Amino acid sequence: PLRKLEGTTISQDSQTNFYMTIGNVPDIKWARTTYYDEATYNKDKQDMIAYFDINGSLVGTTTIKKATELSKPIEKEIKKLYPDATIGQVTYFEDNEENATDMIEYGIQFESKTKYFIELTQGTNKFVVMSDKDADVSLFKQL
């Protein structure tokens, strides 16, 4: 189970590990949330968030992607499963495979693995599907 972080101070381990794993990037904004120290930054013209667990270890990073950046197999599978759906925001979570800590996205804890979270709208129905790189698409959450 995820362990809640105490206090409001960003862990020195999180900060040190940020520089070791991601590098020296300007304008990092740190925030302490319930379970993670989060670093928001821009790298290679992409806004990203890095998540660090209670031990200050990198859990993974998220990046907002364009729908056009989804692979053809993922796009095809979404069209097959949800033919009338419109693709909205796409969040790409890249897992740090050396850390087994689970991740939380849209308020739901999941086994930390590299995934795409794709918001879809079908009529008045809004929901999120999750997909891996092999286009294994599944419903993640109703919005």
Steps between C-alpha positions, in 0.01 A plus 500: 500500500610858438628682806389859559767767517529696823530878520531751219875507437632343180737214581869564439518147351229592246694809397833315477341216300337750265842631398645148480218352286368797301788745505543868560201678348398861573180617670401187694184544705476262794181395680436250775179303449350222711725226360766668285746783476417638154741697284344691208751602234555545127747279316547486121206744463268260687326579829559207731434393859732263687363306798717396795385256772546502877865391456569780251527249213365584154169317437461638147416805292190626321481702180196632315502372142297592192244248376701492176798364697317176583624201302283373214423169683376690810293738285353204307409311820327808648300549177403129510390504867351852505409583136321831574743624764703818470853492643575775751804536724765229481728453802809284454635343819855369467583258778834480676529119484756493782233619745201275580297778668146523357379815326175696527333654196149650501481412870542127435803299612645265238801275464776728382559419132552721196149592375299749300190647667262621230193713574208417273162663447211303356185714495459624859715216633859592599745232604865402503653195340845364573730346241847356492731527199351175360154660470349299786221755560270474801251725681672675790245743647169675428532877533 
